CSV table of C-alpha atoms in Angstrom, one decimal:
chain,number,residue,atom,x,y,z
R,975,LEU,CA,4.4,6.6,35.9
R,976,ALA,CA,2.9,8.9,33.4
R,977,ARG,CA,2.2,7.8,29.8
R,978,SER,CA,5.0,10.1,28.6
R,979,GLY,CA,7.5,7.7,30.0
R,980,HIS,CA,8.5,10.1,33.1
R,981,ALA,CA,7.9,9.6,36.8
R,982,ILE,CA,7.8,12.1,39.7
R,983,VAL,CA,10.2,11.1,42.4
R,984,MET,CA,9.9,11.9,46.1
R,985,ASP,CA,11.9,15.3,45.9
R,986,GLY,CA,9.3,16.5,43.3
R,987,THR,CA,11.5,16.4,40.3
R,988,HIS,CA,10.6,14.6,37.0
R,989,LYS,CA,12.8,11.7,35.8
R,990,SER,CA,12.8,9.7,32.8
R,991,LEU,CA,12.5,5.9,32.9
R,992,GLN,CA,16.0,5.6,31.7
R,993,GLU,CA,17.5,8.0,34.3
R,994,LEU,CA,15.7,5.9,37.0
R,995,LYS,CA,17.2,2.7,35.5
R,996,ASP,CA,20.6,4.3,35.3
R,997,ALA,CA,20.4,5.2,39.0
R,998,GLY,CA,19.8,1.5,39.8
R,999,MET,CA,16.0,1.5,40.3
R,1000,VAL,CA,14.2,-1.5,39.2
R,1001,ILE,CA,11.1,-0.5,37.1
R,1002,LYS,CA,8.2,-2.9,37.2
R,1003,GLN,CA,5.6,-2.9,34.5
R,1004,ASN,CA,2.0,-2.8,35.7
R,1005,ASN,CA,0.4,-5.8,34.0
R,1006,ARG,CA,-2.9,-4.1,33.6
R,1007,HIS,CA,-1.1,-1.6,31.1
R,1008,THR,CA,0.5,-4.6,29.2
R,1009,ILE,CA,-1.1,-5.1,25.8
R,1010,THR,CA,-1.7,-8.7,24.6
R,1011,GLU,CA,-2.0,-10.1,21.2
R,1012,ASN,CA,-5.6,-11.1,21.7
R,1013,GLU,CA,-6.3,-7.3,22.5
R,1014,VAL,CA,-4.7,-6.4,19.3
R,1015,LEU,CA,-6.8,-8.9,17.4
R,1016,ALA,CA,-9.9,-7.6,19.2
R,1017,ALA,CA,-9.1,-4.1,18.1
R,1018,GLN,CA,-8.8,-5.1,14.6
R,1019,ARG,CA,-12.0,-6.9,14.7
R,1020,ALA,CA,-13.6,-3.7,16.1
R,1021,TRP,CA,-12.2,-1.6,13.4
R,1022,ALA,CA,-13.5,-4.0,10.6
R,1023,ASP,CA,-16.9,-4.2,12.2
R,1024,GLY,CA,-17.0,-0.3,12.5
R,1025,VAL,CA,-16.2,0.1,8.8
R,1026,VAL,CA,-18.9,-2.4,7.6
R,1027,ALA,CA,-21.4,-0.9,10.2
R,1028,VAL,CA,-21.0,2.6,8.8
R,1029,GLY,CA,-21.4,1.4,5.3
R,1030,LYS,CA,-24.5,-0.5,6.2
R,1031,ALA,CA,-26.0,2.5,7.9
R,1032,TYR,CA,-25.3,4.5,4.8
R,1033,MET,CA,-27.0,2.1,2.5
R,1034,GLU,CA,-30.1,1.8,4.8
R,1035,GLY,CA,-30.5,5.6,5.4
R,1036,GLY,CA,-29.3,5.5,8.9
R,1037,ASP,CA,-27.2,8.1,10.8
R,1038,TYR,CA,-23.9,6.9,9.6
R,1039,LYS,CA,-22.2,10.2,10.4
R,1040,ALA,CA,-23.0,9.7,14.1
R,1041,LEU,CA,-21.9,6.1,13.9
R,1042,ALA,CA,-18.7,7.0,12.2
R,1043,THR,CA,-17.9,9.8,14.7
R,1044,ALA,CA,-18.4,7.5,17.6
R,1045,ALA,CA,-16.4,4.7,15.9
R,1046,ALA,CA,-13.4,7.1,15.3
R,1047,SER,CA,-13.3,8.2,18.8
R,1048,GLN,CA,-13.5,4.7,20.3
R,1049,LEU,CA,-10.9,3.2,17.8
R,1050,TYR,CA,-8.3,6.0,17.4
R,1051,ALA,CA,-6.1,7.6,20.0
R,1052,TYR,CA,-6.9,11.1,19.2
R,1053,ASP,CA,-8.0,11.9,22.7
R,1054,TYR,CA,-4.8,10.5,24.1
R,1055,ASP,CA,-1.9,11.0,21.8
R,1056,PRO,CA,-0.8,12.3,18.4
R,1057,VAL,CA,-2.1,9.9,15.7
R,1058,LEU,CA,-0.1,9.0,12.7
R,1059,PHE,CA,-2.6,8.1,10.1
R,1060,LYS,CA,-1.8,7.8,6.4
R,1061,PRO,CA,-4.9,6.3,4.5
R,1062,THR,CA,-4.9,4.5,1.2
R,1063,ARG,CA,-7.0,6.8,-1.0
R,1064,CYS,CA,-5.4,10.2,-0.5
R,1065,VAL,CA,-3.1,12.3,-2.4
R,1066,ASP,CA,-3.5,16.0,-1.7
R,1067,LYS,CA,-3.6,15.5,2.1
R,1068,GLN,CA,-1.8,12.4,2.7
R,1069,PHE,CA,-1.7,12.5,6.4
R,1070,ARG,CA,-4.7,13.0,8.8
R,1071,PRO,CA,-3.5,14.3,12.2
R,1072,THR,CA,-6.9,15.2,13.5
R,1073,PRO,CA,-10.1,13.4,14.2
R,1074,LEU,CA,-12.1,15.6,11.7
R,1075,ASP,CA,-9.4,14.7,9.0
R,1076,ALA,CA,-10.1,11.0,9.7
R,1077,LEU,CA,-13.9,11.6,9.7
R,1078,SER,CA,-13.7,13.2,6.2
R,1079,TYR,CA,-11.7,10.3,4.8
R,1080,PHE,CA,-14.3,7.7,6.1
R,1081,ILE,CA,-17.5,9.6,5.2
R,1082,GLY,CA,-16.7,12.1,2.6
R,1083,GLU,CA,-19.0,15.1,2.2
R,1084,ALA,CA,-21.1,14.1,5.1
R,1085,ALA,CA,-18.2,15.3,7.3
R,1086,GLY,CA,-19.5,18.9,6.5
R,1087,ASP,CA,-17.2,21.9,7.0
R,1088,CYS,CA,-14.2,19.6,7.7
R,1089,HIS,CA,-14.6,17.6,4.4
R,1090,ILE,CA,-11.4,17.4,2.3
R,1091,SER,CA,-12.3,17.6,-1.4
R,1092,GLU,CA,-10.4,14.4,-2.4
R,1093,ASP,CA,-12.4,12.3,0.0
R,1094,GLY,CA,-15.2,10.2,-1.3
R,1095,GLY,CA,-15.9,8.5,1.9
R,1096,PHE,CA,-14.0,5.3,2.2
R,1097,ALA,CA,-16.4,3.6,4.6
R,1098,ILE,CA,-19.5,4.4,2.6
R,1099,GLN,CA,-18.2,2.5,-0.5
R,1100,PRO,CA,-19.7,0.5,1.3
R,1101,TRP,CA,-18.1,-2.8,2.3
R,1102,SER,CA,-19.8,-6.0,3.4
R,1103,ASP,CA,-16.8,-7.7,4.9
R,1104,VAL,CA,-13.3,-6.6,6.1
R,1105,ARG,CA,-10.8,-9.4,6.9
R,1106,PHE,CA,-7.4,-8.9,8.5
R,1107,ASN,CA,-4.6,-11.3,7.5
R,1108,ASN,CA,-1.6,-10.5,9.8
R,1109,HIS,CA,1.9,-11.1,8.7
R,1110,ALA,CA,3.1,-10.5,12.2
R,1111,ILE,CA,2.1,-8.9,15.5
R,1112,ASN,CA,4.7,-7.6,17.9
R,1113,VAL,CA,3.6,-6.5,21.4
R,1114,GLN,CA,5.9,-4.8,24.1
R,1115,GLY,CA,4.6,-3.2,27.1
R,1116,ASN,CA,1.6,-1.1,26.3
R,1117,THR,CA,2.3,-1.1,22.6
R,1118,GLY,CA,1.4,-3.6,19.9
R,1119,ILE,CA,2.3,-3.3,16.2
R,1120,ALA,CA,0.7,-5.3,13.5
R,1121,MET,CA,1.5,-5.7,9.8
R,1122,GLY,CA,-0.1,-7.5,7.0
R,1123,ASN,CA,-2.9,-7.4,4.4
R,1124,TYR,CA,-6.6,-6.7,4.8
R,1125,PHE,CA,-9.3,-7.7,2.3
R,1126,PHE,CA,-12.4,-5.5,1.6
R,1127,THR,CA,-15.5,-6.9,0.0
R,1128,ASP,CA,-17.4,-4.5,-2.0
R,1129,ALA,CA,-21.1,-4.6,-0.8
R,1130,LYS,CA,-22.4,-3.8,-4.2
R,1131,THR,CA,-20.2,-6.0,-6.5
R,1132,GLY,CA,-18.8,-8.6,-4.3
R,1133,GLN,CA,-15.3,-7.6,-5.6
R,1134,VAL,CA,-12.5,-8.1,-3.1
R,1135,SER,CA,-9.7,-5.6,-2.8
R,1136,LYS,CA,-6.4,-6.4,-1.2
R,1137,VAL,CA,-4.6,-3.6,0.8
R,1138,GLU,CA,-1.5,-3.5,2.8
R,1139,TYR,CA,-1.4,-2.1,6.4
R,1140,THR,CA,0.6,-1.3,9.4
R,1141,PHE,CA,-1.3,-0.6,12.7
R,1142,GLY,CA,0.0,0.6,16.0
R,1143,TYR,CA,-2.1,0.0,19.1
R,1144,ARG,CA,-1.5,1.4,22.5
R,1145,LYS,CA,-3.2,0.8,25.9
R,1146,PHE,CA,-4.2,3.9,27.7
R,1147,GLY,CA,-6.1,4.8,30.9
R,1148,LEU,CA,-5.6,4.3,34.6
R,1149,ARG,CA,-7.5,1.0,34.4
R,1150,GLY,CA,-5.5,-0.1,31.3
R,1151,ASN,CA,-8.5,-1.2,29.3
R,1152,ASN,CA,-8.5,1.4,26.6
R,1153,VAL,CA,-6.8,0.1,23.4
R,1154,ARG,CA,-6.5,2.6,20.7
R,1155,ILE,CA,-4.9,3.1,17.3
R,1156,PHE,CA,-2.0,5.5,17.3
R,1157,LEU,CA,-0.5,4.5,14.0
R,1158,HIS,CA,-2.3,3.5,10.9
R,1159,HIS,CA,-0.6,3.3,7.4
R,1160,SER,CA,-2.4,1.8,4.5
R,1161,SER,CA,-1.4,1.4,0.9
R,1162,VAL,CA,-2.4,-0.5,-2.4
R,1163,PRO,CA,0.1,-3.3,-3.3
R,1164,TYR,CA,2.9,-2.4,-5.7
R,1165,LYS,CA,2.3,-3.7,-9.3
R,1166,LYS,CA,5.3,-4.6,-11.4
R,1167,PRO,CA,5.7,-2.7,-14.7
R,1168,THR,CA,4.3,-4.6,-17.7
R,1169,ALA,CA,7.3,-6.3,-19.4
R,1170,ALA,CA,7.8,-5.4,-23.1
R,1171,PRO,CA,7.2,-8.3,-25.5
R,1172,ALA,CA,10.2,-10.7,-25.8
R,1173,ALA,CA,11.9,-10.7,-29.0
R,1174,SER,CA,11.3,-13.7,-31.2
R,1175,SER,CA,13.6,-16.6,-30.3
R,1176,GLY,CA,13.7,-18.0,-33.9
R,1177,ALA,CA,15.0,-16.1,-36.7
R,1178,LYS,CA,12.7,-15.4,-39.6
R,1179,ASP,CA,13.8,-16.1,-43.3
R,1180,VAL,CA,13.5,-12.8,-45.2
R,1181,HIS,CA,13.9,-13.5,-48.9
R,1182,ILE,CA,15.7,-10.7,-50.7
R,1183,ASP,CA,15.9,-10.7,-54.4
R,1184,LEU,CA,19.0,-8.7,-55.1
R,1185,ARG,CA,18.1,-8.4,-58.8
R,1186,LYS,CA,14.8,-6.8,-58.1
R,1187,LEU,CA,16.5,-4.4,-55.7
R,1188,GLY,CA,19.0,-3.4,-58.5
R,1189,LEU,CA,21.9,-4.6,-56.5
R,1190,ILE,CA,22.9,-7.0,-59.4
R,1191,ASN,CA,22.8,-6.4,-63.0
R,1192,LYS,CA,21.0,-9.3,-64.8
R,1193,ASN,CA,23.4,-9.0,-67.6
R,1194,ASN,CA,26.6,-8.7,-65.6
R,1195,ALA,CA,28.6,-11.8,-66.6
R,1196,THR,CA,31.0,-11.2,-63.9
R,1197,ALA,CA,28.5,-11.7,-61.1
R,1198,SER,CA,28.8,-15.1,-59.4
R,1199,THR,CA,26.0,-17.5,-60.3
R,1200,GLU,CA,25.1,-17.9,-56.7
R,1201,TRP,CA,24.1,-14.1,-56.6
R,1202,THR,CA,22.0,-14.3,-59.6
R,1203,THR,CA,19.4,-16.2,-57.7
R,1204,PRO,CA,17.4,-14.6,-54.8
R,1205,ALA,CA,19.6,-14.5,-51.7
R,1206,ILE,CA,18.2,-15.5,-48.4
R,1207,VAL,CA,19.2,-13.5,-45.3
R,1208,SER,CA,18.3,-15.0,-42.0
R,1209,THR,CA,17.2,-12.1,-39.8
R,1210,ALA,CA,14.7,-11.1,-37.2
R,1211,THR,CA,14.4,-7.5,-38.1
R,1212,SER,CA,14.0,-5.4,-41.2
R,1213,ALA,CA,16.9,-3.2,-39.9
R,1214,THR,CA,19.1,-6.1,-40.1
R,1215,ALA,CA,18.0,-7.1,-43.5
R,1216,LEU,CA,18.8,-3.6,-44.8
R,1217,ALA,CA,22.1,-3.8,-43.2
R,1218,ALA,CA,22.7,-7.1,-44.9
R,1219,CYS,CA,21.7,-5.6,-48.1
R,1220,ALA,CA,24.1,-2.9,-47.8
R,1221,TYR,CA,27.0,-5.3,-47.0
R,1222,LEU,CA,26.0,-7.4,-50.1
R,1223,TYR,CA,26.1,-4.4,-52.2
R,1224,SER,CA,29.5,-3.6,-51.1
R,1225,ILE,CA,31.0,-6.9,-52.1
R,1226,ILE,CA,29.1,-7.8,-55.2
R,1227,PRO,CA,30.4,-6.6,-58.5
R,1228,HIS,CA,27.9,-4.2,-60.2
């Protein structure tokens, strides 16, 4: 069986696995090609260690470019299959379909001619620790999918950054011992918009002296005595106070 999901049958034709199943054939999975949850966890640990190692080499003046190039080849499936890679810190070129695109993301300008201008070098932040916290891992056949949060500790400040991820792992090779990343989506957690300050729950007393506003003639004998003293309007906004004044003006003799 080829990794494309097709088989060559005895008459030399190519058949899909579904066609063989429809024809009544029983397809048995070679256990050597079945990925396990422990292999997914090991691949995650290798990725985390690789990011930390590249940053450490960068800080110590080592050949971090060679280290990053080797790590990308050993961790990602660029040599086997198309890779769906959407990193966190990218806007202009969101998706990285080639190993050189990925290298630029991880080490920035050190990638040379393949450097993408927006890339500062994620791995050379640098980070002193990367911790995976899986929400769930689903394994089926030679493929494993993991989703969760990983936490990056800044080697300079100690500050921890939380990032969301989805990783896809696939087991390749005749010996079935090559686990590679074919899917990697990473993003910063969504932040809720800041809520506007809530309106005051209690009304404020706004004292309105109608006489000072000229709404009542002090010498107007026809005005009710209760209106010749400062009126109190219970309101929470000046707009409401003005509306109250307009109403009072319309009903008070003047």
